[in-house]
Short mmCIF file of C-alpha atoms and ligand atoms in Angstrom, two decimals:
data_model
loop_
_atom_site.label_atom_id
_atom_site.label_comp_id
_atom_site.label_asym_id
_atom_site.label_seq_id
_atom_site.Cartn_x
_atom_site.Cartn_y
_atom_site.Cartn_z
CA MET A 30 20.45 220.99 79.54
CA ALA A 31 22.03 221.18 82.64
CA ALA A 32 22.79 224.61 83.84
CA PRO A 33 26.69 225.39 83.78
CA ASP A 34 28.84 225.73 86.54
CA LEU A 35 30.18 228.52 85.62
CA ILE A 36 29.29 231.09 83.25
CA VAL A 37 32.24 233.76 82.16
CA ILE A 38 31.41 236.98 80.87
CA GLY A 39 33.71 239.07 78.62
CA ALA A 40 35.37 237.23 75.63
CA GLY A 41 38.98 239.71 75.67
CA PRO A 42 42.11 237.13 76.90
CA TRP A 43 41.38 236.91 80.34
CA GLY A 44 37.56 235.57 79.66
CA LEU A 45 38.94 233.24 77.06
CA ALA A 46 41.94 231.87 78.45
CA ALA A 47 39.71 231.18 81.89
CA ALA A 48 36.77 229.98 79.90
CA TRP A 49 39.23 227.82 78.05
CA ARG A 50 41.75 226.62 80.81
CA ALA A 51 38.01 225.83 83.59
CA ALA A 52 36.73 223.77 80.67
CA ALA A 53 40.23 221.97 80.82
CA ARG A 54 39.72 220.34 83.88
CA GLY A 55 36.11 219.26 82.92
CA ALA A 56 33.87 222.66 84.77
CA ARG A 57 30.72 223.03 82.08
CA VAL A 58 31.13 226.12 80.63
CA THR A 59 29.22 228.78 79.75
CA LEU A 60 31.31 231.93 77.91
CA LEU A 61 29.15 235.41 76.88
CA ASP A 62 30.88 237.02 74.21
CA ASP A 63 29.05 240.32 73.68
CA ARG A 64 30.86 240.70 70.18
CA ARG A 65 32.31 243.62 70.52
CA ARG A 66 36.05 244.88 70.23
CA PRO A 67 37.96 243.47 73.00
CA ALA A 68 40.76 245.89 74.48
CA ALA A 69 43.67 243.45 73.71
CA TRP A 70 42.69 243.43 69.67
CA VAL A 71 44.51 246.24 69.92
CA ALA A 72 47.24 245.74 72.03
CA ALA A 73 50.94 245.04 70.89
CA GLY A 74 50.80 242.12 72.57
CA MET A 75 54.88 242.57 74.23
CA LEU A 76 55.66 239.83 77.53
CA GLY A 77 57.61 242.62 79.43
CA PRO A 78 57.94 242.13 82.69
CA TRP A 79 61.39 243.66 82.72
CA SER A 80 60.41 246.66 80.94
CA GLU A 81 57.54 246.39 82.01
CA ALA A 82 59.28 246.66 86.07
CA ALA A 83 58.22 250.26 87.54
CA ASP A 84 59.09 252.00 91.69
CA GLY A 85 56.01 250.60 94.69
CA GLU A 86 55.06 247.39 91.96
CA ASP A 87 57.59 244.77 93.60
CA ASP A 88 53.86 242.96 93.94
CA LEU A 89 53.16 243.84 90.28
CA HIS A 90 56.14 242.69 88.58
CA ARG A 91 56.86 238.52 90.64
CA LEU A 92 53.30 237.98 88.92
CA GLN A 93 54.38 239.58 86.06
CA VAL A 94 57.86 237.63 86.06
CA THR A 95 55.68 234.29 87.15
CA ALA A 96 53.17 234.86 83.84
CA ALA A 97 56.37 235.38 81.58
CA GLY A 98 57.48 232.07 82.91
CA ARG A 99 54.16 230.72 82.05
CA TRP A 100 54.04 231.89 78.46
CA PRO A 101 56.06 229.21 76.45
CA ALA A 102 53.76 226.27 77.71
CA PHE A 103 50.68 227.91 77.67
CA ALA A 104 51.30 228.68 73.88
CA ALA A 105 52.52 225.29 73.18
CA GLU A 106 49.46 224.09 74.72
CA LEU A 107 47.28 226.38 73.21
CA GLN A 108 47.89 225.94 69.60
CA ARG A 109 47.95 221.81 70.45
CA ALA A 110 44.41 222.10 71.47
CA SER A 111 42.79 225.37 69.14
CA GLY A 112 45.90 224.62 65.88
CA VAL A 113 46.20 227.99 66.00
CA ASP A 114 49.68 229.45 66.71
CA PRO A 115 49.50 232.38 68.90
CA GLY A 116 52.58 234.04 67.85
CA TYR A 117 54.45 233.60 70.69
CA LEU A 118 58.08 234.52 70.37
CA VAL A 119 61.41 235.26 72.24
CA GLY A 120 62.40 237.71 69.91
CA GLY A 121 64.69 240.47 72.87
CA THR A 122 64.22 244.33 74.02
CA VAL A 123 65.99 247.12 73.34
CA MET A 124 65.63 250.38 75.38
CA VAL A 125 66.72 253.30 74.74
CA ALA A 126 67.48 256.47 75.47
CA ALA A 127 66.69 258.01 71.78
CA ARG A 128 66.42 261.71 72.68
CA PRO A 129 69.12 263.54 75.70
CA GLU A 130 66.09 263.75 77.99
CA ASP A 131 65.61 259.81 77.47
CA ILE A 132 68.71 259.10 79.47
CA GLY A 133 68.48 259.88 83.46
CA SER A 134 64.76 257.63 82.48
CA VAL A 135 66.98 254.75 81.03
CA ARG A 136 69.67 254.72 83.30
CA HIS A 137 66.87 254.85 85.62
CA HIS A 138 64.74 252.06 84.86
CA MET A 139 68.68 250.05 84.47
CA GLU A 140 69.27 250.38 88.39
CA ARG A 141 65.75 249.39 89.41
CA LEU A 142 66.21 246.56 87.97
CA ARG A 143 69.16 245.61 89.25
CA ARG A 144 68.29 246.64 92.33
CA LEU A 145 64.82 243.07 92.25
CA GLY A 146 68.05 241.19 90.46
CA HIS A 147 67.50 241.87 87.00
CA ASP A 148 71.14 243.38 85.63
CA ALA A 149 71.49 245.06 82.79
CA PRO A 150 74.54 247.02 81.97
CA TRP A 151 74.52 250.77 80.30
CA THR A 152 75.14 249.34 76.31
CA PRO A 153 76.34 252.74 74.21
CA GLY A 154 74.18 253.77 71.43
CA SER A 155 77.70 252.49 68.90
CA ALA A 156 77.29 249.71 70.45
CA LEU A 157 73.53 249.46 70.03
CA ARG A 158 73.29 250.75 66.46
CA GLU A 159 75.92 247.64 65.51
CA GLN A 160 72.93 245.04 66.66
CA GLU A 161 69.71 247.05 65.59
CA PRO A 162 71.65 249.18 62.33
CA GLY A 163 67.99 251.05 62.17
CA LEU A 164 69.28 252.81 65.88
CA ALA A 165 69.22 256.92 64.25
CA PRO A 166 72.44 258.59 65.37
CA GLY A 167 70.89 260.19 67.92
CA VAL A 168 70.68 257.28 70.50
CA ALA A 169 72.68 257.72 73.44
CA GLY A 170 72.34 253.78 74.69
CA GLY A 171 70.26 251.41 76.34
CA ILE A 172 70.36 248.35 78.29
CA VAL A 173 68.62 244.91 76.16
CA LEU A 174 66.39 242.63 77.76
CA GLU A 175 67.27 239.36 75.78
CA ASP A 176 64.75 237.41 76.96
CA GLU A 177 62.05 239.30 76.65
CA ALA A 178 58.97 237.88 74.67
CA GLN A 179 56.03 238.53 72.66
CA VAL A 180 52.66 237.33 71.12
CA ASP A 181 50.58 238.95 69.07
CA PRO A 182 46.58 239.24 70.39
CA ARG A 183 44.87 238.84 67.25
CA ARG A 184 45.98 235.29 66.67
CA LEU A 185 45.73 234.75 70.76
CA LEU A 186 41.47 235.69 69.65
CA ALA A 187 41.50 233.94 67.20
CA ALA A 188 43.16 230.60 68.95
CA LEU A 189 41.29 230.69 72.11
CA HIS A 190 37.80 231.18 70.54
CA ALA A 191 39.55 228.53 68.88
CA ALA A 192 40.38 226.11 72.12
CA CYS A 193 37.43 227.27 73.93
CA ARG A 194 34.77 225.19 71.08
CA ALA A 195 37.09 222.72 71.44
CA ALA A 196 37.04 222.74 75.12
CA GLY A 197 33.15 221.94 74.56
CA VAL A 198 32.40 225.54 76.55
CA ASP A 199 29.13 227.11 75.20
CA VAL A 200 29.44 230.61 73.53
CA ARG A 201 26.10 232.56 73.64
CA ALA A 202 26.40 235.61 71.99
CA ASP A 203 25.00 237.71 73.91
CA ALA A 204 26.01 240.53 76.59
CA ALA A 205 25.46 240.51 80.03
CA GLY A 206 22.95 242.65 81.35
CA SER A 207 22.94 242.32 85.12
CA LEU A 208 23.95 239.57 87.80
CA ARG A 209 21.20 237.43 89.40
CA ARG A 210 21.33 236.55 93.17
CA ASP A 211 19.66 234.79 95.59
CA GLY A 212 17.39 236.10 98.93
CA GLY A 213 21.22 235.62 100.42
CA GLY A 214 22.40 238.17 97.65
CA ARG A 215 24.87 235.28 96.08
CA VAL A 216 25.40 235.82 92.37
CA ASN A 217 23.70 232.73 90.83
CA GLY A 218 23.25 233.89 87.11
CA VAL A 219 22.62 236.20 84.15
CA ALA A 220 20.30 239.06 83.16
CA LEU A 221 20.79 238.70 79.43
CA ALA A 222 21.03 241.74 77.35
CA SER A 223 19.23 239.46 74.66
CA GLY A 224 16.32 239.93 77.45
CA GLY A 225 16.60 235.82 78.94
CA LYS A 226 18.02 234.30 81.62
CA LEU A 227 20.26 232.15 83.03
CA ARG A 228 22.16 230.02 86.13
CA GLY A 229 25.40 229.01 87.33
CA ALA A 230 27.06 226.98 89.89
CA ARG A 231 29.25 229.95 89.92
CA VAL A 232 29.54 233.93 87.51
CA VAL A 233 33.18 234.75 86.65
CA LEU A 234 33.47 238.45 86.50
CA ALA A 235 36.58 239.32 83.35
CA ALA A 236 34.49 241.89 80.83
CA GLY A 237 37.90 244.43 80.90
CA HIS A 238 37.11 248.01 82.05
CA SER A 239 32.61 247.72 81.81
CA ALA A 240 32.88 245.51 85.27
CA SER A 241 32.12 247.53 87.46
CA ARG A 242 28.49 248.61 85.51
CA LEU A 243 27.44 245.58 86.84
CA SER A 244 29.05 245.18 90.82
CA GLY A 245 30.48 248.73 92.15
CA ARG A 246 33.13 245.88 94.09
CA VAL A 247 36.09 246.61 91.61
CA PRO A 248 36.60 250.31 90.88
CA LEU A 249 37.53 249.81 87.32
CA ARG A 250 38.23 253.15 84.92
CA PRO A 251 38.92 252.90 80.83
CA VAL A 252 42.66 253.91 80.30
CA LEU A 253 42.41 254.49 76.27
CA GLY A 254 45.94 253.50 74.08
CA GLN A 255 46.67 254.26 70.69
CA ALA A 256 48.53 252.08 69.07
CA LEU A 257 49.74 252.33 65.58
CA ARG A 258 49.89 249.34 61.93
CA LEU A 259 52.98 249.68 59.97
CA ARG A 260 53.11 247.05 57.42
CA LEU A 261 57.32 247.14 55.43
CA PRO A 262 56.95 245.96 52.12
CA ARG A 263 57.91 242.35 51.47
CA ASP A 264 61.13 241.54 51.79
CA ALA A 265 61.84 244.57 53.31
CA ARG A 266 64.14 244.31 56.15
CA PRO A 267 62.60 245.54 59.30
CA PRO A 268 63.85 248.59 61.15
CA ALA A 269 64.87 246.56 64.27
CA ARG A 270 65.02 242.30 64.79
CA ARG A 271 63.88 243.01 68.53
CA VAL A 272 60.77 245.72 70.57
CA VAL A 273 62.33 248.40 70.75
CA ARG A 274 61.67 251.07 73.21
CA THR A 275 61.52 253.89 74.89
CA PRO A 276 60.51 256.01 77.39
CA SER A 277 58.07 257.07 75.48
CA ALA A 278 56.95 254.92 72.77
CA TYR A 279 57.63 251.62 71.70
CA VAL A 280 57.67 249.63 67.95
CA VAL A 281 57.66 245.52 67.79
CA PRO A 282 58.74 244.45 64.79
CA ARG A 283 55.95 240.86 64.01
CA PRO A 284 57.78 238.46 61.86
CA GLY A 285 54.98 238.44 59.08
CA GLY A 286 55.92 242.26 58.52
CA GLU A 287 53.93 244.29 60.60
CA LEU A 288 55.23 246.68 62.82
CA VAL A 289 52.56 248.41 66.15
CA VAL A 290 53.63 251.63 67.20
CA GLY A 291 52.63 252.53 70.65
CA ALA A 292 50.47 252.94 72.62
CA THR A 293 49.13 256.67 74.40
CA VAL A 294 47.87 256.73 78.14
CA GLU A 295 44.64 258.45 78.29
CA GLU A 296 42.21 259.32 80.80
CA ARG A 297 39.42 259.34 78.32
CA SER A 298 36.51 256.37 77.71
CA ASP A 299 36.18 257.17 74.50
CA ALA A 300 37.73 255.27 71.90
CA ALA A 301 38.03 256.88 69.17
CA PRO A 302 41.82 257.25 67.54
CA THR A 303 42.79 260.84 67.23
CA ALA A 304 45.34 262.93 65.30
CA GLY A 305 47.00 264.33 67.41
CA GLY A 306 48.13 260.99 69.52
CA ALA A 307 49.57 259.60 66.05
CA HIS A 308 51.65 262.45 65.58
CA GLU A 309 52.75 261.87 69.44
CA LEU A 310 53.30 258.52 68.66
CA LEU A 311 54.95 258.67 64.73
CA ASP A 312 57.05 260.88 66.59
CA ASP A 313 59.09 259.57 69.48
CA ALA A 314 58.64 255.91 67.56
CA LEU A 315 60.63 257.69 64.39
CA ALA A 316 63.09 259.21 67.33
CA ALA A 317 64.69 256.29 67.43
CA LEU A 318 63.73 254.43 64.34
CA PRO A 319 63.62 256.94 61.50
CA ASP A 320 63.38 254.37 58.35
CA LEU A 321 59.75 253.58 59.56
CA ARG A 322 59.17 256.91 57.98
CA GLU A 323 59.05 255.05 54.56
CA LEU A 324 56.68 252.73 55.94
CA GLU A 325 52.90 252.05 54.96
CA LEU A 326 50.32 253.20 57.85
CA VAL A 327 48.18 250.45 58.18
CA GLU A 328 45.09 251.09 60.91
CA VAL A 329 45.59 253.66 63.49
CA ALA A 330 43.45 252.31 66.09
CA ALA A 331 42.67 253.24 70.30
CA GLY A 332 40.97 250.34 72.93
CA LEU A 333 39.63 250.63 77.12
CA ARG A 334 42.32 249.54 79.34
CA PRO A 335 40.79 248.14 82.35
CA ALA A 336 42.73 250.42 85.28
CA THR A 337 41.63 250.11 88.84
CA PRO A 338 42.91 252.93 91.50
CA ASP A 339 46.17 250.98 91.87
CA GLY A 340 46.86 249.57 88.89
CA ALA A 341 47.67 245.69 89.68
CA PRO A 342 44.83 243.45 88.33
CA ALA A 343 41.98 242.10 90.73
CA ILE A 344 41.33 238.10 91.39
CA GLY A 345 39.66 236.45 93.00
CA VAL A 346 36.18 235.37 94.63
CA ASP A 347 33.83 238.11 96.26
CA PRO A 348 33.23 236.34 99.86
CA ASP A 349 29.55 238.43 100.13
CA ASP A 350 28.39 237.65 96.65
CA GLY A 351 30.45 235.12 95.66
CA LEU A 352 31.12 236.06 92.84
CA LEU A 353 34.98 235.49 90.45
CA TRP A 354 36.45 238.69 89.36
CA ALA A 355 38.75 239.24 86.82
CA VAL A 356 39.74 242.28 85.45
CA GLY A 357 42.00 244.72 85.57
CA GLY A 358 45.58 243.76 83.21
CA TYR A 359 45.68 247.76 82.49
CA ARG A 360 48.59 247.56 80.45
CA HIS A 361 49.59 243.69 81.01
CA GLY A 362 47.02 242.10 80.28
CA ILE A 363 47.82 240.13 77.54
CA LEU A 364 51.50 239.76 79.79
CA LEU A 365 48.66 237.80 83.01
CA ALA A 366 46.20 236.83 80.74
CA PRO A 367 47.33 232.89 81.82
CA VAL A 368 48.15 233.63 85.59
CA ALA A 369 44.85 234.99 85.82
CA ALA A 370 42.82 231.89 83.77
CA GLU A 371 44.96 229.38 85.67
CA ALA A 372 43.46 231.51 88.97
CA VAL A 373 40.27 231.15 87.36
CA ALA A 374 39.98 227.54 86.77
CA GLU A 375 40.86 226.65 90.28
CA LEU A 376 39.34 228.87 91.77
CA ALA A 377 36.13 228.16 90.10
CA ALA A 378 36.96 224.67 91.28
CA GLY A 379 37.31 225.54 94.96
CA ASP A 380 40.89 225.14 94.59
CA PRO A 381 43.04 228.35 96.21
CA ALA A 382 44.97 230.55 94.35
CA PRO A 383 47.51 231.72 96.28
CA GLU A 384 50.11 233.95 94.46
CA LEU A 385 47.16 236.24 94.20
CA ALA A 386 47.07 237.56 97.73
CA ALA A 387 47.89 240.58 96.94
CA PHE A 388 45.08 241.13 93.71
CA SER A 389 42.17 240.23 96.53
CA PRO A 390 38.79 242.43 94.36
CA THR A 391 38.13 242.89 98.25
CA ARG A 392 41.29 245.65 98.49
CA PHE A 393 39.20 248.63 97.57
CA ALA A 394 36.77 248.31 99.95
CA ALA A 395 39.08 248.03 102.72
CA GLN A 396 41.40 251.33 101.29
CA GLU A 397 37.58 253.39 101.70
CA ALA A 398 37.12 251.27 105.22
CA PRO A 399 36.64 254.32 108.36
CA CYS A 400 39.91 254.05 110.79
CA ALA A 401 38.95 252.79 113.76
C1 FAD B 516 46.95 250.13 73.26
C2 FAD B 516 47.08 249.52 73.40
C3 FAD B 516 48.47 247.71 74.36
C4 FAD B 516 47.81 247.26 74.58
N1 FAD B 516 49.38 246.43 74.80
C5 FAD B 516 49.98 245.51 75.52
C6 FAD B 516 51.10 244.72 74.98
O1 FAD B 516 52.07 244.90 74.88
N2 FAD B 516 51.33 244.22 76.46
C7 FAD B 516 50.29 243.46 77.38
O2 FAD B 516 49.82 242.57 77.99
N3 FAD B 516 48.55 243.92 77.71
C8 FAD B 516 48.86 245.26 76.59
N4 FAD B 516 47.27 246.01 77.18
C9 FAD B 516 46.58 245.90 78.29
C10 FAD B 516 45.32 243.85 77.57
O3 FAD B 516 45.23 244.93 75.92
C11 FAD B 516 44.69 244.62 78.10
O4 FAD B 516 44.74 244.61 79.35
C12 FAD B 516 43.72 242.83 78.52
O5 FAD B 516 42.71 243.08 76.84
C13 FAD B 516 42.62 243.25 79.13
O6 FAD B 516 42.10 241.90 79.15
P1 FAD B 516 39.91 241.93 79.22
O7 FAD B 516 39.59 240.29 78.75
O8 FAD B 516 40.18 242.08 80.60
O9 FAD B 516 39.63 242.46 78.28
P2 FAD B 516 39.12 242.91 76.95
O10 FAD B 516 40.53 242.84 76.55
O11 FAD B 516 38.92 244.50 77.39
O12 FAD B 516 38.07 242.31 77.26
C14 FAD B 516 36.87 242.38 77.63
C15 FAD B 516 35.49 242.34 76.90
O13 FAD B 516 34.20 241.90 77.83
C16 FAD B 516 33.62 242.18 76.11
N5 FAD B 516 32.07 242.40 77.60
C17 FAD B 516 31.47 243.99 78.37
N6 FAD B 516 31.56 243.69 79.59
C18 FAD B 516 30.34 243.18 79.09
C19 FAD B 516 28.78 242.50 79.11
N7 FAD B 516 28.27 242.63 79.88
N8 FAD B 516 28.86 241.05 78.49
C20 FAD B 516 29.64 239.78 77.74
N9 FAD B 516 31.12 240.88 76.83
C21 FAD B 516 31.00 242.30 78.12
C22 FAD B 516 34.17 243.24 76.01
O14 FAD B 516 33.11 243.73 75.16
C23 FAD B 516 35.06 242.63 75.27
O15 FAD B 516 34.50 241.94 74.83
C24 FAD B 516 47.42 246.93 75.61
C25 FAD B 516 46.33 247.55 75.61
C26 FAD B 516 46.05 248.39 74.63
C27 FAD B 516 44.63 249.79 74.65
#
């Protein structure tokens, strides 16, 4: 069998979506799926470029806005290609001050959004409760972001797997043990954990936080996130229609009756959920939506987010060895998946991806270079 044009390492949303998009452009693609649950399995699936905006992250924010704009077409095409509905939904977000000490933080966020050109006026608690009657009497106020969306990450993964199969991606249940290089140091294949070897014209590293084990170019670390899944009784009214966020927790209601409560952000590398993490999340979520107390607790889970030192993604070709990096989604990897995937498909085909100049995988080496 002919060597693939592209070997993609990692079957998280970035690897799967990149493999699908590249195959849809006509590339012969092999995807290595180590069958471990990706961070995306635990993710809430919020597509929130405005609620996630942070000081000092203007480049990342622009990329998030671009990604949010691509989601409707991406989700529709994915559903057509796979026959699986990924659960894309524009439901809106309410950011609330559930405790007196939250007011400053939510007002600061409102000012940040105004500076970014997105006006979301302060709405008093009484007006918010008219829209979302489940909000606690103690909610002092907040802001409403009507155009934010969500997707169901588990359905997204199922849809991407099906789209890959339909596009002819050769999905192998195996892990990459190491990268193979030619005499000039260019990456030209993969040594498989099972013992075999695979040659490919281009290798894409989309292995989440584990990618640094295969190449040290991008220093990645795992950042643990815990999340809970609750379930509404059949035909019960959800405690909120929209995503509800406080400065320390969020609740994502899904149409099927599932609610995701998230998420901790912990500098830990073991993916075990803890009693303390669940307690913290419930305490913060109940301060905003007290009726959650009555719901069935279905799952406590944890995942390891792939984080770079500056919290922004690394997407692009390493000019030294030709390795194509697609890592560092951190807290926004579901939102950024369509942009990352399209960029990988473009770069693999030899086309430029200009919107990603600020996210080069080589920027960390540049920071470490000694001053002249
Ligand atoms: C609790 C929580 C909540 C989150 N909520 C959101 C959210 O609301 N919105 C949002 O946008 N993002 C969210 N995220 C972040 C998002 O899940 C990640 O950024 C995203 O999953 C990154 O995608 P990825 O494909 O790069 O990595 P991953 O999802 O981690 O997938 C990488 C895959 O590569 C595999 N792999 C590793 N090494 C190898 C190897 N050597 N060979 C083969 N395969 C390998 C791994 O096993 C894994 O399956 C959340 C994350 C967590 C933990």
